[in-house]
Coordinates of C-alpha atoms in Angstrom, one line a residue:
Chain Y
Q1 CA -7.0 -26.3 -28.5
A2 CA -7.5 -29.9 -29.5
Q3 CA -6.4 -32.3 -26.9
L4 CA -6.5 -36.0 -26.1
V5 CA -6.0 -37.4 -22.6
E6 CA -5.6 -41.1 -22.0
S7 CA -6.3 -43.0 -18.7
G8 CA -6.7 -46.5 -17.4
G9 CA -3.2 -47.8 -17.6
G10 CA -1.6 -49.8 -14.8
V11 CA 0.1 -53.0 -13.7
V12 CA -1.8 -56.2 -14.4
Q13 CA -1.1 -59.9 -14.4
P14 CA -0.9 -62.0 -17.6
G15 CA -4.3 -63.3 -18.8
T16 CA -6.2 -60.5 -17.3
S17 CA -8.1 -57.5 -18.9
L18 CA -7.8 -53.8 -18.8
R19 CA -9.8 -50.9 -20.5
L20 CA -8.1 -47.8 -21.6
S21 CA -10.0 -44.5 -22.2
C22 CA -9.1 -41.4 -24.2
A23 CA -11.0 -38.2 -23.7
G24 CA -11.1 -35.7 -26.6
S25 CA -11.7 -32.0 -26.2
G26 CA -11.3 -28.8 -28.2
F27 CA -12.6 -30.4 -31.5
T28 CA -15.6 -32.1 -32.9
F29 CA -14.7 -35.6 -31.8
S30 CA -17.5 -37.3 -33.8
T31 CA -16.1 -36.3 -37.1
Y32 CA -12.7 -37.9 -36.9
D33 CA -11.3 -41.5 -37.2
M34 CA -9.4 -42.4 -34.1
H35 CA -6.4 -44.7 -33.5
W36 CA -4.5 -46.5 -30.8
V37 CA -0.7 -46.7 -31.2
R38 CA 1.6 -48.4 -28.7
Q39 CA 5.3 -48.3 -27.9
A40 CA 7.1 -51.0 -25.9
P41 CA 9.9 -49.8 -23.7
G42 CA 12.8 -48.7 -25.8
K43 CA 11.1 -49.8 -29.0
G44 CA 9.4 -48.1 -32.0
L45 CA 5.8 -47.2 -32.7
E46 CA 3.4 -49.9 -33.4
W47 CA -0.1 -49.2 -34.8
A48 CA -2.7 -51.2 -32.9
A49 CA -6.3 -50.2 -33.9
V50 CA -8.5 -47.7 -35.8
I51 CA -12.1 -46.9 -35.6
S52 CA -14.0 -44.7 -38.1
H53 CA -15.7 -41.5 -37.0
D54 CA -19.1 -43.2 -36.5
G55 CA -17.8 -46.5 -35.2
S56 CA -18.9 -48.5 -38.3
Y57 CA -15.5 -49.5 -39.3
K58 CA -12.8 -51.1 -37.1
N59 CA -9.4 -52.6 -37.9
Y60 CA -6.6 -54.1 -35.8
G61 CA -3.0 -54.9 -36.1
D62 CA -2.1 -58.6 -36.1
S63 CA -0.5 -58.6 -32.7
V64 CA -3.8 -57.5 -31.0
K65 CA -6.5 -58.9 -33.3
G66 CA -8.9 -61.1 -31.5
R67 CA -7.9 -59.9 -28.0
F68 CA -8.4 -56.1 -28.2
T69 CA -11.5 -54.2 -29.1
I70 CA -11.7 -50.5 -30.0
S71 CA -14.9 -48.6 -29.4
R72 CA -16.0 -45.0 -29.0
D73 CA -18.8 -43.0 -27.4
N74 CA -19.3 -39.8 -29.4
F75 CA -21.7 -38.4 -26.9
R76 CA -19.0 -38.6 -24.2
N77 CA -16.2 -37.7 -26.7
T78 CA -14.3 -40.7 -25.5
L79 CA -12.4 -43.5 -27.2
Y80 CA -11.8 -46.9 -25.6
L81 CA -9.5 -49.9 -25.9
Q82 CA -10.7 -53.1 -24.2
M83 CA -7.7 -55.3 -23.8
N84 CA -8.2 -59.0 -23.0
S85 CA -5.9 -61.9 -22.5
L86 CA -3.0 -59.6 -21.8
R87 CA 0.5 -60.9 -22.4
S88 CA 3.9 -59.6 -21.3
G89 CA 4.4 -58.5 -24.9
D90 CA 1.6 -56.0 -24.5
T91 CA 3.6 -54.0 -22.1
A92 CA 3.9 -50.6 -23.6
V93 CA 2.8 -47.0 -23.5
Y94 CA -0.5 -46.7 -25.3
Y95 CA -1.3 -43.5 -27.2
C96 CA -4.5 -42.5 -28.7
A97 CA -4.3 -40.3 -31.8
R98 CA -6.6 -38.5 -34.2
G99 CA -6.7 -39.3 -37.8
G100 CA -7.0 -35.7 -38.8
V101 CA -5.0 -34.4 -41.7
G102 CA -5.8 -35.2 -45.3
G103 CA -4.1 -37.9 -47.3
S104 CA -4.4 -41.6 -47.8
P105 CA -3.9 -42.7 -45.0
R106 CA -4.8 -39.6 -43.0
A107 CA -1.9 -38.4 -40.8
L108 CA -2.2 -38.6 -37.0
D109 CA -2.2 -35.0 -36.1
I110 CA -3.1 -34.9 -32.4
W111 CA -1.7 -37.4 -29.9
G112 CA -2.4 -37.9 -26.2
Q113 CA 0.3 -38.0 -23.6
G114 CA 0.1 -41.8 -23.4
T115 CA -0.8 -44.3 -20.6
M116 CA 1.6 -47.1 -19.5
V117 CA 0.4 -50.7 -19.4
T118 CA 2.6 -53.2 -17.6
V119 CA 1.8 -56.9 -17.8
S120 CA 3.7 -58.8 -15.3
S121 CA 3.3 -61.6 -12.7
Chain G
Q1 CA 9.0 -56.2 -38.0
S2 CA 8.0 -53.1 -39.9
V3 CA 7.6 -53.0 -43.7
L4 CA 9.1 -49.5 -43.7
T5 CA 12.8 -49.5 -43.1
Q6 CA 14.7 -46.5 -41.7
P7 CA 18.4 -46.2 -40.7
P8 CA 18.7 -46.7 -37.0
S9 CA 20.7 -43.5 -36.5
V10 CA 22.0 -40.4 -38.3
S11 CA 24.1 -37.6 -36.9
G12 CA 25.4 -34.2 -37.8
A13 CA 26.9 -31.1 -36.4
P14 CA 24.9 -28.0 -35.7
G15 CA 24.0 -26.2 -38.9
Q16 CA 24.5 -29.3 -41.1
R17 CA 21.9 -31.0 -43.2
V18 CA 20.8 -34.6 -42.5
T19 CA 18.4 -36.9 -44.3
I20 CA 16.5 -39.9 -43.2
S21 CA 15.3 -42.5 -45.6
C22 CA 12.1 -44.6 -45.4
T23 CA 12.2 -47.5 -47.7
G24 CA 9.0 -49.4 -48.5
S25 CA 7.7 -51.5 -51.4
S26 CA 5.0 -51.8 -54.0
S27 CA 2.4 -52.6 -51.4
N28 CA 2.8 -49.3 -49.5
I29 CA 4.7 -46.3 -50.6
G30 CA 5.1 -47.6 -54.2
A31 CA 1.4 -48.2 -54.4
G32 CA 0.9 -44.4 -54.1
Y33 CA 0.0 -44.1 -50.5
D34 CA 1.1 -41.0 -48.7
V35 CA 3.9 -40.8 -46.2
H36 CA 3.8 -38.9 -43.0
W37 CA 6.7 -38.2 -40.6
Y38 CA 6.6 -37.8 -36.8
Q39 CA 9.1 -36.5 -34.3
Q40 CA 9.4 -37.9 -30.8
L41 CA 11.4 -36.0 -28.3
P42 CA 12.8 -38.0 -25.4
G43 CA 10.1 -38.9 -22.9
T44 CA 7.3 -37.3 -24.9
A45 CA 4.5 -38.3 -27.3
P46 CA 5.1 -38.3 -31.0
K47 CA 4.3 -35.1 -32.9
L48 CA 3.3 -34.8 -36.5
L49 CA 6.1 -33.2 -38.4
I50 CA 5.3 -33.7 -42.1
Y51 CA 2.1 -34.9 -43.7
V52 CA 1.2 -36.1 -47.2
N53 CA 4.8 -36.4 -48.2
N54 CA 5.9 -32.8 -48.0
N55 CA 3.5 -30.6 -46.0
R56 CA 4.3 -29.0 -42.7
P57 CA 1.7 -28.4 -40.0
S58 CA 1.5 -25.0 -38.6
G59 CA 4.4 -24.3 -36.3
V60 CA 6.8 -26.7 -37.8
P61 CA 10.0 -24.9 -38.9
D62 CA 10.7 -24.8 -42.7
R63 CA 14.1 -26.5 -41.8
F64 CA 12.1 -29.7 -42.1
S65 CA 11.1 -31.0 -45.5
G66 CA 9.8 -34.2 -47.0
S67 CA 9.9 -36.0 -50.3
K68 CA 8.7 -39.2 -51.9
S69 CA 9.8 -41.1 -55.0
G70 CA 8.9 -44.6 -56.1
T71 CA 9.0 -46.9 -53.1
S72 CA 10.8 -44.6 -50.8
A73 CA 10.5 -41.3 -48.9
S74 CA 12.9 -39.0 -47.2
L75 CA 12.9 -36.5 -44.4
A76 CA 15.5 -33.7 -44.5
I77 CA 16.5 -31.5 -41.7
S78 CA 18.6 -28.5 -42.7
G79 CA 20.4 -26.1 -40.3
L80 CA 20.4 -28.9 -37.7
Q81 CA 19.8 -27.6 -34.1
A82 CA 20.4 -29.2 -30.7
E83 CA 16.6 -29.3 -30.2
D84 CA 16.2 -31.6 -33.2
E85 CA 17.8 -34.4 -31.3
A86 CA 14.9 -36.9 -31.3
D87 CA 13.5 -40.1 -32.8
Y88 CA 11.8 -39.8 -36.2
Y89 CA 9.3 -42.2 -37.7
C90 CA 7.7 -42.4 -41.1
Q91 CA 4.2 -43.8 -41.5
S92 CA 2.1 -45.0 -44.4
Y93 CA -0.5 -47.6 -45.4
D94 CA 0.2 -51.2 -46.5
T95 CA -2.1 -53.6 -48.3
S96 CA 0.0 -56.7 -48.1
L97 CA -0.7 -57.2 -44.4
S98 CA -3.7 -56.9 -42.2
A99 CA -1.9 -54.3 -40.2
L100 CA -3.0 -51.5 -42.6
Y101 CA -1.3 -48.6 -40.9
V102 CA 2.5 -49.0 -40.6
F103 CA 5.3 -47.1 -39.0
G104 CA 8.9 -47.1 -40.0
T105 CA 11.5 -48.7 -37.8
G106 CA 12.5 -45.3 -36.5
T107 CA 15.7 -43.2 -36.7
K108 CA 17.6 -41.5 -33.8
V109 CA 19.0 -38.2 -34.8
T110 CA 22.0 -37.1 -32.8
V111 CA 23.4 -33.6 -32.9
L112 CA 27.1 -33.7 -32.4

């Protein structure tokens, strides 16, 4: 069945960088838009970034724009989130999700288990 | 802060019906964009519950239903069960901000 598995989280200091990965399996990864959504401890969901199926379109939420970069490798069925200039406010569980089900916008129908990023000195 | 507003909490006894509102504006729900709903059980990743306003993915019980009207949407849970205790989020698209994909503020459902 379709599955997403995130990796790369950890504890980092403010101002440093981290790259998250999300491996897709059980579906044709290259045909779906992909998203990153984050959730700070005890808080709600916050959409962070989207990339189109072929990587030609990318968009970001205001809180990460200019610092985070979303990318994908369709040969490796992997989604990435490069996070630079990390701040304490970026502390969150980061989920990757598939934009899979019809509609405008498409619903996020498959989610990974999440990877925790903690930014602390 | 989110542009989609939900009540922080709702509660009901087992077997009762509860509804969760998702209030938007003319730049999101009112502009005709679809609304999706997600359920997040404690300590787990969100799960798609309702898509395109009122459609249930395979495996989601028909106790869950969605609707949309004007600038708002609603999620109804009928025959409330203990396993429904979770956080619920609506989601849509907004053209007034550069954060195009927006989630609601979230609602905690408590089964009494």
